[in-house]
Coordinates of C-alpha atoms in Angstrom, one line a residue:
M1 CA 14.0 31.1 -146.1
S2 CA 15.5 29.3 -149.1
I3 CA 14.0 26.1 -150.7
A4 CA 17.2 24.2 -149.7
S5 CA 16.7 25.1 -146.1
I6 CA 13.1 23.8 -146.2
L7 CA 14.1 20.5 -147.9
L8 CA 17.4 19.9 -146.1
R9 CA 17.5 19.3 -142.3
A10 CA 20.5 20.3 -140.2
R11 CA 21.3 16.8 -139.0
D12 CA 25.0 17.2 -139.1
P13 CA 27.2 20.2 -138.2
G14 CA 27.8 21.1 -141.9
Q15 CA 25.0 22.1 -144.3
G16 CA 27.3 20.9 -147.1
H17 CA 27.2 17.3 -145.9
N18 CA 23.4 17.4 -146.1
L19 CA 23.6 18.8 -149.6
A20 CA 26.0 16.0 -150.7
F21 CA 23.5 13.4 -149.6
G22 CA 20.7 15.2 -151.5
V23 CA 22.8 15.5 -154.7
V24 CA 23.8 11.8 -154.6
A25 CA 20.1 10.8 -154.1
V26 CA 19.0 13.0 -157.0
T27 CA 21.9 11.7 -159.2
L28 CA 21.1 8.1 -158.4
A29 CA 17.4 8.7 -159.2
A30 CA 18.4 10.1 -162.6
V31 CA 20.7 7.1 -163.3
I32 CA 18.0 4.7 -162.4
F33 CA 15.6 6.5 -164.7
C34 CA 18.1 6.3 -167.6
I35 CA 18.7 2.6 -167.0
D36 CA 15.0 1.8 -166.8
T37 CA 14.1 3.9 -169.8
Y38 CA 17.0 3.5 -172.3
T39 CA 18.2 0.0 -171.7
D40 CA 16.8 -3.4 -172.5
I41 CA 17.3 -4.7 -169.1
E42 CA 14.3 -6.6 -167.9
G43 CA 13.2 -6.5 -164.3
A44 CA 11.8 -4.1 -161.7
I45 CA 14.6 -1.5 -162.1
A46 CA 12.2 1.2 -160.6
V47 CA 12.4 -0.6 -157.2
L48 CA 16.0 0.8 -157.0
Y49 CA 14.4 4.3 -156.3
V50 CA 14.1 3.0 -152.7
V51 CA 17.9 3.3 -152.5
S52 CA 17.6 6.9 -153.6
M53 CA 15.0 7.5 -150.9
L54 CA 17.2 6.0 -148.2
L55 CA 20.0 8.3 -149.2
A56 CA 17.7 11.3 -149.2
A57 CA 16.4 10.4 -145.7
Q58 CA 19.9 11.2 -144.4
S59 CA 19.6 14.8 -145.2
M60 CA 15.9 15.7 -146.1
T61 CA 13.2 17.0 -143.9
R62 CA 9.7 15.5 -144.0
I63 CA 8.8 17.8 -146.8
G64 CA 12.0 16.9 -148.7
L65 CA 11.2 13.2 -148.4
L66 CA 7.7 13.7 -149.8
V67 CA 9.2 15.8 -152.7
I68 CA 11.8 13.1 -153.4
A69 CA 9.1 10.3 -153.2
T70 CA 6.8 12.2 -155.5
G71 CA 9.7 12.7 -158.0
C72 CA 10.7 9.1 -158.0
A73 CA 7.0 8.1 -158.6
A74 CA 6.8 10.5 -161.4
L75 CA 10.0 9.2 -163.0
T76 CA 8.6 5.6 -162.6
F77 CA 5.4 6.6 -164.5
L78 CA 7.4 8.5 -167.1
S79 CA 9.7 5.6 -167.8
Y80 CA 6.8 3.3 -168.1
A81 CA 5.0 5.6 -170.6
M82 CA 8.1 6.1 -172.7
T83 CA 9.1 2.4 -172.9
H84 CA 5.8 0.7 -173.2
G85 CA 3.1 3.2 -174.1
Q86 CA 0.1 1.5 -175.6
E87 CA 1.9 -1.9 -175.8
A88 CA 2.1 -2.5 -172.0
N89 CA 1.4 -6.0 -170.9
L90 CA 0.3 -7.4 -167.6
Q91 CA 3.8 -8.3 -166.4
E92 CA 5.1 -4.7 -167.0
T93 CA 2.1 -3.3 -165.3
L94 CA 2.7 -5.5 -162.2
R95 CA 6.3 -4.3 -162.1
L96 CA 5.1 -0.7 -162.2
F97 CA 2.7 -1.2 -159.2
G98 CA 5.4 -3.2 -157.4
A99 CA 7.8 -0.3 -157.7
L100 CA 5.2 2.2 -156.6
A101 CA 4.2 0.0 -153.6
A102 CA 7.9 -0.2 -152.6
L103 CA 8.2 3.6 -152.8
S104 CA 5.1 4.1 -150.8
V105 CA 6.0 1.7 -148.0
T106 CA 9.6 3.1 -147.9
T107 CA 8.3 6.6 -147.7
L108 CA 5.9 5.8 -144.9
L109 CA 8.6 4.0 -142.9
L110 CA 11.0 6.9 -143.4
L111 CA 8.4 9.4 -142.3
K112 CA 7.7 7.4 -139.2
T113 CA 11.4 7.2 -138.5
E114 CA 11.8 10.9 -139.0
T115 CA 8.9 11.5 -136.5
A116 CA 10.5 9.3 -134.0
R117 CA 13.8 11.1 -134.5
L118 CA 12.2 14.5 -134.0
N119 CA 10.5 13.3 -130.9
L120 CA 13.8 11.9 -129.6
L121 CA 15.6 15.2 -130.4
S122 CA 12.8 17.1 -128.6
T123 CA 13.1 14.9 -125.5
H124 CA 16.9 15.1 -125.5
S125 CA 16.6 18.9 -125.8
A126 CA 14.2 19.1 -122.9
L127 CA 16.4 16.9 -120.8
S128 CA 19.4 19.0 -121.7
E129 CA 17.6 22.1 -120.7
S130 CA 16.4 20.5 -117.5
E131 CA 19.9 19.4 -116.7
A132 CA 21.2 22.9 -117.4
R133 CA 18.6 24.4 -115.1
Y134 CA 19.3 21.9 -112.4
R135 CA 23.0 22.5 -112.7
S136 CA 22.5 26.3 -112.6
I137 CA 20.4 26.0 -109.5
F138 CA 22.8 23.5 -107.9
D139 CA 25.8 25.8 -108.5
R140 CA 24.3 29.2 -107.8
T141 CA 22.0 28.5 -104.8
R142 CA 23.3 29.7 -101.4
V143 CA 22.3 26.4 -99.8
A144 CA 25.3 24.0 -99.4
L145 CA 24.6 21.1 -101.7
W146 CA 26.4 17.9 -102.5
E147 CA 25.8 15.1 -104.9
R148 CA 26.8 11.8 -103.4
D149 CA 27.1 8.3 -104.7
Y150 CA 25.3 6.1 -102.2
S151 CA 24.9 3.1 -104.5
K152 CA 27.6 1.0 -102.8
L153 CA 26.3 2.0 -99.4
R154 CA 22.7 1.1 -100.2
S155 CA 23.8 -2.3 -101.7
Y156 CA 25.8 -3.0 -98.5
L157 CA 22.9 -2.1 -96.2
M158 CA 20.5 -4.2 -98.2
D159 CA 22.9 -7.2 -97.8
V160 CA 23.0 -6.5 -94.1
R161 CA 19.2 -6.4 -94.0
A162 CA 19.0 -9.6 -95.9
Q163 CA 21.0 -11.2 -93.1
G164 CA 18.2 -10.4 -90.7
V165 CA 19.6 -7.2 -89.2
I166 CA 16.8 -4.7 -88.5
D167 CA 18.3 -2.4 -85.9
I168 CA 21.5 -0.8 -87.4
K169 CA 22.5 0.7 -84.0
A170 CA 22.5 -2.7 -82.3
Y171 CA 24.5 -4.1 -85.3
A172 CA 27.0 -1.2 -85.0
R173 CA 27.6 -2.0 -81.3
V174 CA 28.6 -5.5 -82.3
N175 CA 30.6 -4.3 -85.2
P176 CA 32.6 -1.2 -84.2
T177 CA 34.1 -0.7 -87.6
L178 CA 30.6 -0.3 -89.3
V179 CA 30.6 3.5 -89.3
D180 CA 34.0 3.8 -90.8
H181 CA 33.2 1.2 -93.4
C182 CA 29.9 2.8 -94.4
G183 CA 31.5 6.2 -94.6
G184 CA 34.1 4.8 -97.0
L185 CA 31.4 3.6 -99.3
I186 CA 30.1 7.1 -99.9
K187 CA 31.7 8.9 -102.8
A188 CA 31.6 12.5 -103.7
V189 CA 30.2 13.4 -107.1
A190 CA 29.9 17.2 -106.9
A191 CA 29.7 20.1 -104.4
N192 CA 28.5 23.6 -105.1
Q193 CA 30.3 26.8 -104.1
A194 CA 28.1 27.3 -101.0
A195 CA 29.3 23.8 -99.7
R196 CA 32.9 24.8 -100.1
E197 CA 32.2 28.1 -98.3
L198 CA 30.5 26.4 -95.5
L199 CA 33.1 23.7 -94.7
G200 CA 36.1 24.5 -96.8
P201 CA 37.4 22.7 -99.9
K202 CA 38.8 19.7 -98.0
S203 CA 35.7 18.9 -95.9
S204 CA 33.2 19.7 -98.6
G205 CA 34.6 16.9 -100.8
M206 CA 34.2 14.1 -98.2
G207 CA 31.4 11.6 -98.0
I208 CA 29.2 12.8 -95.2
P209 CA 31.5 14.9 -94.5
Q210 CA 34.0 12.9 -92.4
R211 CA 34.2 15.5 -89.6
A212 CA 30.5 15.3 -89.0
L213 CA 30.7 11.5 -89.3
I214 CA 33.2 11.3 -86.4
A215 CA 31.4 13.9 -84.2
G216 CA 27.9 12.5 -84.7
Q217 CA 27.9 8.8 -85.2
E218 CA 24.4 8.4 -83.7
K219 CA 23.0 10.8 -86.4
F220 CA 24.9 8.9 -89.1
L221 CA 23.5 5.6 -87.9
D222 CA 20.0 7.2 -88.0
M223 CA 20.6 8.0 -91.6
L224 CA 21.7 4.4 -92.3
Q225 CA 18.5 3.2 -90.6
A226 CA 16.5 5.5 -92.8
I227 CA 18.1 4.0 -96.0
M228 CA 17.5 0.4 -94.7
D229 CA 13.8 1.3 -93.9
G230 CA 13.2 2.8 -97.4
D231 CA 12.5 6.3 -96.1
R232 CA 12.3 9.0 -98.7
T233 CA 14.1 11.7 -96.7
F234 CA 16.4 12.0 -93.7
E235 CA 16.7 15.3 -91.8
D236 CA 18.4 16.2 -88.5
K237 CA 20.6 18.6 -86.7
V238 CA 24.3 17.6 -86.8
E239 CA 27.5 19.3 -85.6
V240 CA 30.2 19.7 -88.2
Q241 CA 33.7 21.1 -88.2
T242 CA 35.2 23.3 -90.9
D243 CA 38.7 23.2 -92.3
D244 CA 39.6 26.0 -89.9
G245 CA 38.5 24.0 -86.9
E246 CA 35.3 26.0 -86.3
D247 CA 32.3 24.0 -85.0
K248 CA 29.0 24.7 -86.7
L249 CA 25.5 23.4 -86.1
V250 CA 23.8 22.6 -89.4
L251 CA 20.5 21.2 -90.6
L252 CA 21.3 18.1 -92.6
S253 CA 18.8 16.9 -95.2
V254 CA 19.3 13.9 -97.5
S255 CA 16.8 13.2 -100.3
L256 CA 16.7 9.4 -100.7
P257 CA 15.3 8.3 -104.1
E258 CA 12.7 5.7 -104.5
D259 CA 14.4 4.1 -107.5
P260 CA 17.5 2.0 -106.3
A261 CA 19.3 2.9 -109.5
A262 CA 19.1 6.6 -108.6
F263 CA 21.3 6.2 -105.5
G264 CA 24.3 7.0 -107.6
R265 CA 23.4 10.7 -107.3
V266 CA 21.8 11.5 -104.0
V267 CA 21.4 15.2 -103.1
V268 CA 22.6 16.2 -99.7
S269 CA 22.0 19.7 -98.3
M270 CA 23.2 21.6 -95.2
V271 CA 21.9 24.8 -93.8
D272 CA 24.0 26.7 -91.2
I273 CA 21.7 27.2 -88.2
T274 CA 24.5 28.1 -85.7
Q275 CA 23.4 31.7 -85.3
R276 CA 19.8 30.8 -85.1
E277 CA 20.4 28.3 -82.3
L278 CA 22.5 30.8 -80.5
A279 CA 19.7 33.3 -80.8
L280 CA 17.2 30.7 -79.6
K281 CA 19.4 29.9 -76.6
A282 CA 19.8 33.6 -75.8
R283 CA 16.1 34.1 -76.0
A284 CA 15.4 31.1 -73.8
E285 CA 17.9 32.5 -71.2
A286 CA 16.2 35.9 -71.5
Q287 CA 12.8 34.3 -71.0
A288 CA 14.1 32.4 -67.9
E289 CA 15.3 35.7 -66.5
L290 CA 12.0 37.4 -67.3
T291 CA 10.2 34.5 -65.7
K292 CA 12.2 35.0 -62.5
A293 CA 11.5 38.8 -62.6
S294 CA 7.8 38.1 -63.2
R295 CA 7.6 35.8 -60.3
A296 CA 9.4 38.3 -58.1
A297 CA 6.9 40.9 -59.3
M298 CA 4.1 38.5 -58.6
A299 CA 5.4 37.8 -55.2
G300 CA 5.4 41.5 -54.5
A301 CA 1.9 41.9 -55.9
M302 CA 0.8 38.8 -53.9
S303 CA 2.3 40.4 -50.7
A304 CA 0.3 43.5 -51.3
S305 CA -2.8 41.4 -52.1
L306 CA -2.4 39.4 -48.9
A307 CA -2.1 42.6 -46.9
H308 CA -5.2 43.8 -48.6
E309 CA -7.2 40.5 -48.4
L310 CA -6.2 39.5 -44.8
N311 CA -7.5 42.8 -43.4
Q312 CA -11.1 41.5 -43.6
P313 CA -10.7 38.1 -41.8
L314 CA -8.1 39.4 -39.3
G315 CA -10.4 42.4 -38.5
A316 CA -13.3 40.1 -38.0
I317 CA -11.3 37.9 -35.7
V318 CA -10.4 40.9 -33.5
I319 CA -14.0 42.1 -33.4
N320 CA -15.3 38.6 -32.5
A321 CA -12.6 38.3 -29.8
Q322 CA -13.7 41.6 -28.3
T323 CA -17.3 40.4 -28.5
L324 CA -16.4 37.1 -26.9
L325 CA -14.7 39.0 -23.9
R326 CA -17.8 41.1 -23.4
W327 CA -20.0 38.0 -23.3
L328 CA -17.6 36.5 -20.8
D329 CA -17.6 39.6 -18.6
R330 CA -21.4 39.3 -18.1
E331 CA -22.8 37.9 -14.9
P332 CA -23.5 35.1 -15.6
P333 CA -21.4 34.7 -18.8
D334 CA -23.5 34.2 -21.9
L335 CA -21.9 30.9 -23.0
P336 CA -24.1 30.4 -26.2
A337 CA -23.0 33.8 -27.4
V338 CA -19.4 33.1 -26.5
R339 CA -19.6 29.9 -28.5
R340 CA -21.0 31.8 -31.6
S341 CA -18.2 34.3 -31.3
A342 CA -15.6 31.5 -31.0
E343 CA -17.1 29.7 -34.0
R344 CA -16.9 33.0 -36.1
M345 CA -13.3 33.4 -35.0
I346 CA -12.5 29.8 -36.1
R347 CA -14.3 30.5 -39.4
D348 CA -12.3 33.7 -40.1
S349 CA -9.1 32.1 -39.0
Q350 CA -9.7 29.3 -41.5
R351 CA -10.5 31.9 -44.1
A352 CA -7.1 33.7 -43.5
S353 CA -5.3 30.3 -43.7
E354 CA -7.0 29.6 -47.0
L355 CA -5.8 32.9 -48.4
I356 CA -2.2 32.2 -47.4
Q357 CA -2.4 28.7 -48.8
N358 CA -3.8 30.0 -52.1
A359 CA -1.0 32.6 -52.3
R360 CA 1.6 29.8 -51.7
R361 CA 0.1 27.7 -54.5
V362 CA 0.1 30.6 -56.9
L363 CA 3.7 31.4 -56.1
S364 CA 4.8 27.7 -56.4
S365 CA 2.8 26.7 -59.5
P366 CA 1.0 28.7 -62.2
N367 CA -2.0 26.4 -62.2
N368 CA -4.2 25.5 -59.2
D369 CA -6.5 22.5 -59.2
L370 CA -9.8 23.3 -60.8
E371 CA -13.0 22.0 -59.1
S372 CA -16.6 22.0 -60.0
V373 CA -18.3 24.9 -58.2
D374 CA -22.0 25.4 -57.6
L375 CA -22.3 29.2 -57.9
G376 CA -25.4 29.4 -55.7
S377 CA -23.8 27.7 -52.8
L378 CA -20.6 29.8 -53.3
I379 CA -22.5 33.0 -53.1
D380 CA -24.4 31.9 -50.0
E381 CA -21.1 31.0 -48.3
T382 CA -19.6 34.3 -49.3
V383 CA -22.5 36.3 -47.9
A384 CA -22.2 34.3 -44.7
L385 CA -18.5 35.2 -44.5
M386 CA -19.4 38.9 -44.9
E387 CA -22.1 38.7 -42.3
H388 CA -20.4 40.9 -39.7
E389 CA -19.5 43.7 -42.3
L390 CA -23.0 43.6 -43.7
Q391 CA -24.6 43.9 -40.3
Q392 CA -22.2 46.7 -39.2
S393 CA -22.9 48.7 -42.3
K394 CA -26.6 47.9 -42.3
T395 CA -26.3 46.6 -45.9
A396 CA -28.8 44.2 -47.3
V397 CA -27.9 41.5 -49.8
L398 CA -30.3 40.4 -52.4
V399 CA -29.5 37.4 -54.6
D400 CA -31.4 36.5 -57.8
Y401 CA -30.9 32.9 -58.6
S402 CA -31.6 32.1 -62.3
P403 CA -32.9 28.5 -62.7
H404 CA -30.7 25.8 -64.3
I405 CA -27.4 27.6 -63.9
P406 CA -24.7 24.9 -64.4
T407 CA -21.6 24.4 -62.3
V408 CA -18.4 26.0 -63.4
S409 CA -14.8 24.6 -63.4
T410 CA -12.7 27.1 -61.4
V411 CA -10.7 27.6 -58.2
K412 CA -13.3 28.1 -55.5
I413 CA -11.1 30.2 -53.2
E414 CA -10.1 32.6 -56.0
L415 CA -13.7 33.2 -57.1
Q416 CA -14.9 33.6 -53.5
Q417 CA -12.1 36.2 -52.9
V418 CA -13.2 38.2 -56.0
L419 CA -16.8 38.3 -54.7
I420 CA -15.6 39.4 -51.2
N421 CA -13.5 42.2 -52.8
L422 CA -16.4 43.5 -54.8
M423 CA -18.8 43.3 -51.9
T424 CA -16.3 45.0 -49.6
N425 CA -15.7 47.8 -52.1
A426 CA -19.5 48.3 -52.4
I427 CA -19.9 48.6 -48.6
Q428 CA -17.1 51.0 -48.4
A429 CA -18.3 53.1 -51.3
M430 CA -21.8 53.4 -49.8
D431 CA -20.4 54.2 -46.3
E432 CA -18.2 57.0 -47.7
A433 CA -21.1 58.5 -49.6
G434 CA -23.5 58.2 -46.7
C435 CA -26.2 56.5 -48.7
S436 CA -29.5 56.1 -47.0
E437 CA -30.4 53.0 -48.9
R438 CA -27.7 50.4 -48.7
S439 CA -28.1 47.2 -50.6
I440 CA -26.1 44.8 -52.8
R441 CA -27.8 42.8 -55.5
I442 CA -26.1 39.7 -56.9
T443 CA -27.6 38.2 -60.1
M444 CA -26.6 35.2 -62.1
N445 CA -27.4 34.4 -65.7
Q446 CA -26.1 32.4 -68.6
P447 CA -25.6 34.6 -71.7
D448 CA -24.5 31.7 -73.9
I449 CA -23.8 28.0 -73.7
E450 CA -20.1 28.6 -72.8
H451 CA -20.3 31.3 -70.1
I452 CA -21.9 32.3 -66.8
C453 CA -22.3 36.0 -65.8
I454 CA -22.4 37.2 -62.2
A455 CA -23.2 40.8 -61.6
V456 CA -22.6 42.6 -58.3
R457 CA -24.6 45.9 -58.1
D458 CA -24.7 48.4 -55.3
T459 CA -26.7 51.5 -54.5
G460 CA -23.7 53.8 -54.0
P461 CA -22.6 56.9 -55.9
G462 CA -21.2 54.9 -58.8
I463 CA -17.9 55.2 -60.6
G464 CA -16.6 58.7 -61.2
D465 CA -15.5 59.8 -64.7
D466 CA -12.0 60.4 -63.6
A467 CA -11.7 56.8 -62.2
R468 CA -13.4 55.0 -65.0
D469 CA -10.4 54.6 -67.3
R470 CA -8.0 53.6 -64.4
L471 CA -10.4 51.5 -62.5
F472 CA -8.4 48.3 -62.8
A473 CA -4.9 49.8 -62.9
P474 CA -2.6 48.6 -60.1
F475 CA -2.1 51.0 -57.1
F476 CA -5.0 53.2 -58.3
T477 CA -7.5 53.9 -55.5
T478 CA -10.1 56.5 -54.6
K479 CA -9.8 55.6 -50.9
A480 CA -7.7 57.5 -48.4
A481 CA -6.3 54.3 -46.9
G482 CA -6.5 52.0 -49.9
M483 CA -3.6 50.4 -51.7
G484 CA -5.3 50.1 -55.1
M485 CA -4.6 46.4 -55.5
G486 CA -8.0 44.8 -55.0
L487 CA -9.7 45.3 -58.4
S488 CA -6.4 44.8 -60.3
I489 CA -5.9 41.4 -58.6
C490 CA -9.5 40.4 -59.1
R491 CA -9.3 41.1 -62.9
S492 CA -5.9 39.3 -63.2
T493 CA -7.2 36.3 -61.2
L494 CA -10.3 36.0 -63.5
E495 CA -8.3 36.5 -66.7
A496 CA -5.9 33.7 -65.7
R497 CA -8.9 31.4 -65.7
G498 CA -10.3 32.6 -69.0
G499 CA -12.8 34.9 -67.4
R500 CA -13.3 38.7 -67.5
L501 CA -14.2 41.5 -65.0
D502 CA -15.8 44.8 -66.2
G503 CA -17.1 47.7 -64.1
T504 CA -19.6 50.4 -65.1
N505 CA -22.5 52.5 -63.8
H506 CA -26.0 51.1 -63.7
P507 CA -28.6 53.2 -65.5
E508 CA -30.7 53.4 -62.3
G509 CA -27.7 54.4 -60.2
G510 CA -24.9 52.8 -58.4
A511 CA -22.0 50.7 -59.7
V512 CA -22.2 47.3 -61.2
F513 CA -19.3 44.8 -61.7
E514 CA -19.8 41.9 -64.1
I515 CA -17.9 38.7 -63.8
Q516 CA -17.9 36.5 -66.9
L517 CA -16.7 32.9 -66.3
P518 CA -16.2 30.1 -68.8
I519 CA -18.3 27.0 -67.8
K520 CA -15.3 24.9 -68.7
P521 CA -11.8 26.2 -69.5
E522 CA -11.5 24.2 -72.7
A523 CA -14.8 25.8 -74.0
E524 CA -13.1 29.2 -73.6
H525 CA -10.1 28.1 -75.6
A526 CA -12.2 26.5 -78.3

């Protein structure tokens, strides 16, 4: 790096121009030195070195200014020594210090000005780089972007607001030309390539664009309302039409600046979401078809479930009717026994009716009404419903009630049917195995603050290894006349309420099925 490049700054396009200022400044300093030293002119000639400094400031760097200032000060001292020497008086000395003071002040001011100039150049350079980056992003991004001049539109809307208008839609109903007038106030500043590809060169240059303005006046009025209310952004789905007449659905986003002066360049973006919306529509239609198919499948499963579940109450009605006839055939008829049989028939008929009503509710609505259920009372009622089967199979039921078991929010008829299924399966398993000891133990406990566990254990042969993995699979059964729907429906019913059903073998023998219920449905979801 040369000395000239260190001293001279590239202020102007030509380095020669800077060098000319430097030469003139040096020449002027030399002339001032000669006049001050070799002439009899009285006065503070050395103060004219300030002019040389001002000329040097046009081309010198900070280092160059310091060099020139030092040189001028040295010339001032040299001239003073050559002309006055030992004969200097007070007046000449004051002139010397006055000239040096002027040089010092001028140098400091010029250095400060140079610092400010450098800062200004740095800021300008940063702004230029930022503008270049913004322009590069604006032009090259694949998002359709516009720069719009909304300054006239905002000014008009503020005038309308000043008149007391708050609801722009109501104002538009009274003034039908408002939309067209406001659209004409929007001017296009720039549009990127993606904008031209999205709408075409004609539409991309319009204010909103105009095709979207005509097709969606409500959305345009919403944007005007956002400007009036001082919102920072406006975003909505709008329908636009391209130059080729193709309709597209786009996501329109307008970034509204906080500074009113910045409304001259408002950035508007559009993202084509036509294909996405078509895909969402197709998915919704597919989901609707799937829902129909699922409900048809559920209806089939419910039919199988009803056939399975109604066997017990209908069979009990038949048996009680036969018993009632036998009591009537006696001489004399045993009327109290007849009454008991009739009451059991009524009870089992009501039970069958509840099953049908529950199936109807499930088919018509995915959610049944929840109720607060006392599990102890529910188990007692279930055992009473199973009284005939238990007596016929000589099966004892033992219930262990843990203290302080809270009530649960569930559908009573569903939970009761699950218990009946489990108890019926236990009776049938013990009958088929010819077990000498036949008992069912039902226990309740609260494993944590959110759940209740009900366990139904029998003294049968337990669950075979081949059946363990498929125990809850639909249509899987180990019974010769079974349909394989009972356990599958029980598990699905409980899972729909946030519960769980598991089956395993007890270490002391027999099978045990555990029902886990959330005390409250919201606790399960939490």
